[in-house]
Structures are given as structure tokens and as C-alpha cells.
Amino acid sequence: AAGGRRHLISEINSTISAKALIGPWRMNGTLRFDGMRTDVSASTGKLEADGQMRLRLKADPDAYPLIIETDGNAGIVKGAADNSRQLKISGADRNSAELRGNDGEPVKISTGKPDPGFRLNGKFA
């Protein structure tokens, strides 16, 4: 990494599918980022003629009550990474869960007061 830090991604367990090699792609699964279990998902658009591809990423680390999402275009332009995307970090309520009732409809249960909601939105290029 540019700051001299190293990170370890391990125990990758995912399902990946694509209609064609140029996309769109879908991925859902789990991995460990520096030992921390994280649910991950990714989806792309098709690779465009200009080398750009729509890319959406979502990470939900078990250790923290938050969800990190990015959405935008990624590609290589003149040999360098070109990345323009939205970034969203939002709180995840770990004190509740959604189950299916006898009628098949979702039922939300809670074990206590919901975690406080927070959001951070931004754009980077």
C-alpha cells in the first residue's frame, strides 16, 4: 500500500457468476480482512469500449455495526487506474433481525434498543 501498510485477505468463500467474460459479473460471499470476518458483495456492468466498467462493492464487517458501499466507474486510462465513485458508510442495526413468519411475511425482532443510525456520503475521483 502507498502508506507502507500491508493487509491480509484470507478465507475467501464466494459465489461468482457472469453472463460473459466482459460482464456483467456478480459476487456474494464472505472473507476475512486482517482476520475480521466480513460479508461482501460486488456487481459490475459490461466492459465498455473506453475501458470503463461500472463497479458496485459492499462490505459488512461482523466486528463493526456499519456497512460500507461504493458505486461508480473503474478502469485503466493511459496505464493508470481511473476510479470515480460514490462512497457511503451507514450504521447497521445489530440488535434486530428479520425473520419469516408463518404466513411467509417478514417479521422484525429486536433484542433491545436499535443502534444509533449514522451515515457518511461522499464522492471521490
mmCIF file of C-alpha atoms in Angstrom:
data_model
loop_
_atom_site.group_PDB
_atom_site.id
_atom_site.type_symbol
_atom_site.label_atom_id
_atom_site.label_comp_id
_atom_site.label_asym_id
_atom_site.label_seq_id
_atom_site.Cartn_x
_atom_site.Cartn_y
_atom_site.Cartn_z
ATOM 1 C CA ALA A 1 0.000 0.000 0.000
ATOM 2 C CA ALA A 2 1.103 3.578 -0.541
ATOM 3 C CA GLY A 3 1.353 4.228 3.206
ATOM 4 C CA GLY A 4 3.553 1.186 3.779
ATOM 5 C CA ARG A 5 0.783 -0.822 5.459
ATOM 6 C CA ARG A 6 0.043 -4.383 4.460
ATOM 7 C CA HIS A 7 -3.328 -6.084 4.713
ATOM 8 C CA LEU A 8 -4.234 -9.759 4.521
ATOM 9 C CA ILE A 9 -7.384 -11.011 2.786
ATOM 10 C CA SER A 10 -7.999 -14.686 3.589
ATOM 11 C CA GLU A 11 -10.692 -17.375 3.859
ATOM 12 C CA ILE A 12 -12.454 -16.155 0.731
ATOM 13 C CA ASN A 13 -15.720 -18.049 0.269
ATOM 14 C CA SER A 14 -17.911 -16.697 -2.510
ATOM 15 C CA THR A 15 -20.200 -17.420 -5.405
ATOM 16 C CA ILE A 16 -19.303 -15.650 -8.647
ATOM 17 C CA SER A 17 -21.362 -15.588 -11.826
ATOM 18 C CA ALA A 18 -21.208 -13.807 -15.169
ATOM 19 C CA LYS A 19 -23.185 -13.896 -18.392
ATOM 20 C CA ALA A 20 -19.980 -13.276 -20.388
ATOM 21 C CA LEU A 21 -16.303 -12.587 -19.652
ATOM 22 C CA ILE A 22 -16.886 -8.883 -20.335
ATOM 23 C CA GLY A 23 -19.672 -8.815 -17.731
ATOM 24 C CA PRO A 24 -21.886 -8.185 -16.030
ATOM 25 C CA TRP A 25 -20.448 -10.046 -13.013
ATOM 26 C CA ARG A 26 -21.998 -10.778 -9.602
ATOM 27 C CA MET A 27 -20.235 -11.940 -6.448
ATOM 28 C CA ASN A 28 -21.596 -12.695 -2.959
ATOM 29 C CA GLY A 29 -19.719 -14.236 -0.076
ATOM 30 C CA THR A 30 -17.523 -13.799 2.957
ATOM 31 C CA LEU A 31 -13.846 -13.210 3.615
ATOM 32 C CA ARG A 32 -11.506 -12.186 6.395
ATOM 33 C CA PHE A 33 -9.826 -8.794 6.102
ATOM 34 C CA ASP A 34 -6.908 -8.698 8.550
ATOM 35 C CA GLY A 35 -8.658 -11.533 10.409
ATOM 36 C CA MET A 36 -12.024 -9.760 10.602
ATOM 37 C CA ARG A 37 -14.937 -11.721 9.053
ATOM 38 C CA THR A 38 -16.815 -9.613 6.519
ATOM 39 C CA ASP A 39 -19.826 -10.239 4.275
ATOM 40 C CA VAL A 40 -19.056 -8.909 0.802
ATOM 41 C CA SER A 41 -20.888 -8.427 -2.470
ATOM 42 C CA ALA A 42 -19.885 -6.946 -5.797
ATOM 43 C CA SER A 43 -21.540 -6.371 -9.133
ATOM 44 C CA THR A 44 -20.320 -4.910 -12.392
ATOM 45 C CA GLY A 45 -21.698 -3.713 -15.657
ATOM 46 C CA LYS A 46 -20.232 -4.708 -19.010
ATOM 47 C CA LEU A 47 -16.754 -3.578 -20.015
ATOM 48 C CA GLU A 48 -17.253 -0.521 -22.211
ATOM 49 C CA ALA A 49 -15.259 0.331 -25.342
ATOM 50 C CA ASP A 50 -13.437 3.117 -23.438
ATOM 51 C CA GLY A 51 -12.144 0.582 -20.873
ATOM 52 C CA GLN A 52 -14.536 1.681 -18.122
ATOM 53 C CA MET A 53 -16.745 -0.685 -16.131
ATOM 54 C CA ARG A 54 -19.463 0.098 -13.619
ATOM 55 C CA LEU A 55 -18.481 -1.395 -10.245
ATOM 56 C CA ARG A 56 -20.523 -1.646 -7.048
ATOM 57 C CA LEU A 57 -18.948 -3.020 -3.842
ATOM 58 C CA LYS A 58 -20.498 -3.650 -0.430
ATOM 59 C CA ALA A 59 -18.783 -4.779 2.794
ATOM 60 C CA ASP A 60 -20.493 -5.589 6.101
ATOM 61 C CA PRO A 61 -17.837 -6.391 8.756
ATOM 62 C CA ASP A 62 -19.063 -8.526 11.664
ATOM 63 C CA ALA A 63 -16.952 -6.601 14.195
ATOM 64 C CA TYR A 64 -18.451 -3.160 13.476
ATOM 65 C CA PRO A 65 -22.088 -2.017 13.185
ATOM 66 C CA LEU A 66 -21.636 -0.438 9.766
ATOM 67 C CA ILE A 67 -21.979 -1.121 6.063
ATOM 68 C CA ILE A 68 -19.523 0.301 3.520
ATOM 69 C CA GLU A 69 -20.689 0.723 -0.092
ATOM 70 C CA THR A 70 -19.112 2.195 -3.219
ATOM 71 C CA ASP A 71 -20.674 2.645 -6.632
ATOM 72 C CA GLY A 72 -19.185 4.139 -9.772
ATOM 73 C CA ASN A 73 -16.910 3.560 -12.743
ATOM 74 C CA ALA A 74 -13.482 1.947 -12.706
ATOM 75 C CA GLY A 75 -10.958 1.335 -15.460
ATOM 76 C CA ILE A 76 -7.439 1.865 -16.751
ATOM 77 C CA VAL A 77 -6.685 5.088 -18.636
ATOM 78 C CA LYS A 78 -3.190 5.657 -20.076
ATOM 79 C CA GLY A 79 -1.804 2.874 -17.873
ATOM 80 C CA ALA A 80 -3.182 4.293 -14.613
ATOM 81 C CA ALA A 81 -6.216 3.386 -12.534
ATOM 82 C CA ASP A 82 -9.167 5.677 -13.169
ATOM 83 C CA ASN A 83 -11.764 5.492 -10.441
ATOM 84 C CA SER A 84 -14.736 7.815 -9.971
ATOM 85 C CA ARG A 85 -17.286 6.657 -7.425
ATOM 86 C CA GLN A 86 -19.670 7.401 -4.597
ATOM 87 C CA LEU A 87 -18.805 6.230 -1.085
ATOM 88 C CA LYS A 88 -21.452 5.514 1.545
ATOM 89 C CA ILE A 89 -20.903 4.351 5.119
ATOM 90 C CA SER A 90 -24.025 3.735 7.189
ATOM 91 C CA GLY A 91 -24.901 2.231 10.540
ATOM 92 C CA ALA A 92 -26.137 -1.355 10.693
ATOM 93 C CA ASP A 93 -28.540 -2.267 13.497
ATOM 94 C CA ARG A 94 -27.022 -5.399 15.053
ATOM 95 C CA ASN A 95 -29.756 -5.556 17.726
ATOM 96 C CA SER A 96 -32.501 -6.710 15.374
ATOM 97 C CA ALA A 97 -33.093 -9.339 12.743
ATOM 98 C CA GLU A 98 -35.711 -10.051 10.117
ATOM 99 C CA LEU A 99 -37.322 -13.487 10.137
ATOM 100 C CA ARG A 100 -40.177 -15.027 8.164
ATOM 101 C CA GLY A 101 -43.475 -15.543 9.962
ATOM 102 C CA ASN A 102 -45.840 -18.493 9.484
ATOM 103 C CA ASP A 103 -47.510 -16.619 6.634
ATOM 104 C CA GLY A 104 -44.163 -16.117 4.838
ATOM 105 C CA GLU A 105 -44.121 -12.383 5.511
ATOM 106 C CA PRO A 106 -41.022 -10.783 7.094
ATOM 107 C CA VAL A 107 -41.167 -10.078 10.837
ATOM 108 C CA LYS A 108 -38.601 -7.826 12.522
ATOM 109 C CA ILE A 109 -37.491 -8.862 16.003
ATOM 110 C CA SER A 110 -35.330 -6.810 18.338
ATOM 111 C CA THR A 111 -33.168 -7.671 21.335
ATOM 112 C CA GLY A 112 -33.004 -4.144 22.626
ATOM 113 C CA LYS A 113 -32.687 -0.533 21.639
ATOM 114 C CA PRO A 114 -31.617 -0.045 17.996
ATOM 115 C CA ASP A 115 -28.055 1.082 17.403
ATOM 116 C CA PRO A 116 -27.886 4.806 16.646
ATOM 117 C CA GLY A 117 -28.058 5.450 12.937
ATOM 118 C CA PHE A 118 -25.281 7.321 11.215
ATOM 119 C CA ARG A 119 -24.412 7.995 7.585
ATOM 120 C CA LEU A 120 -21.473 9.308 5.641
ATOM 121 C CA ASN A 121 -21.807 10.020 1.926
ATOM 122 C CA GLY A 122 -19.189 11.380 -0.419
ATOM 123 C CA LYS A 123 -17.624 11.199 -3.832
ATOM 124 C CA PHE A 124 -14.058 10.560 -4.771
ATOM 125 C CA ALA A 125 -12.328 10.606 -8.133
#
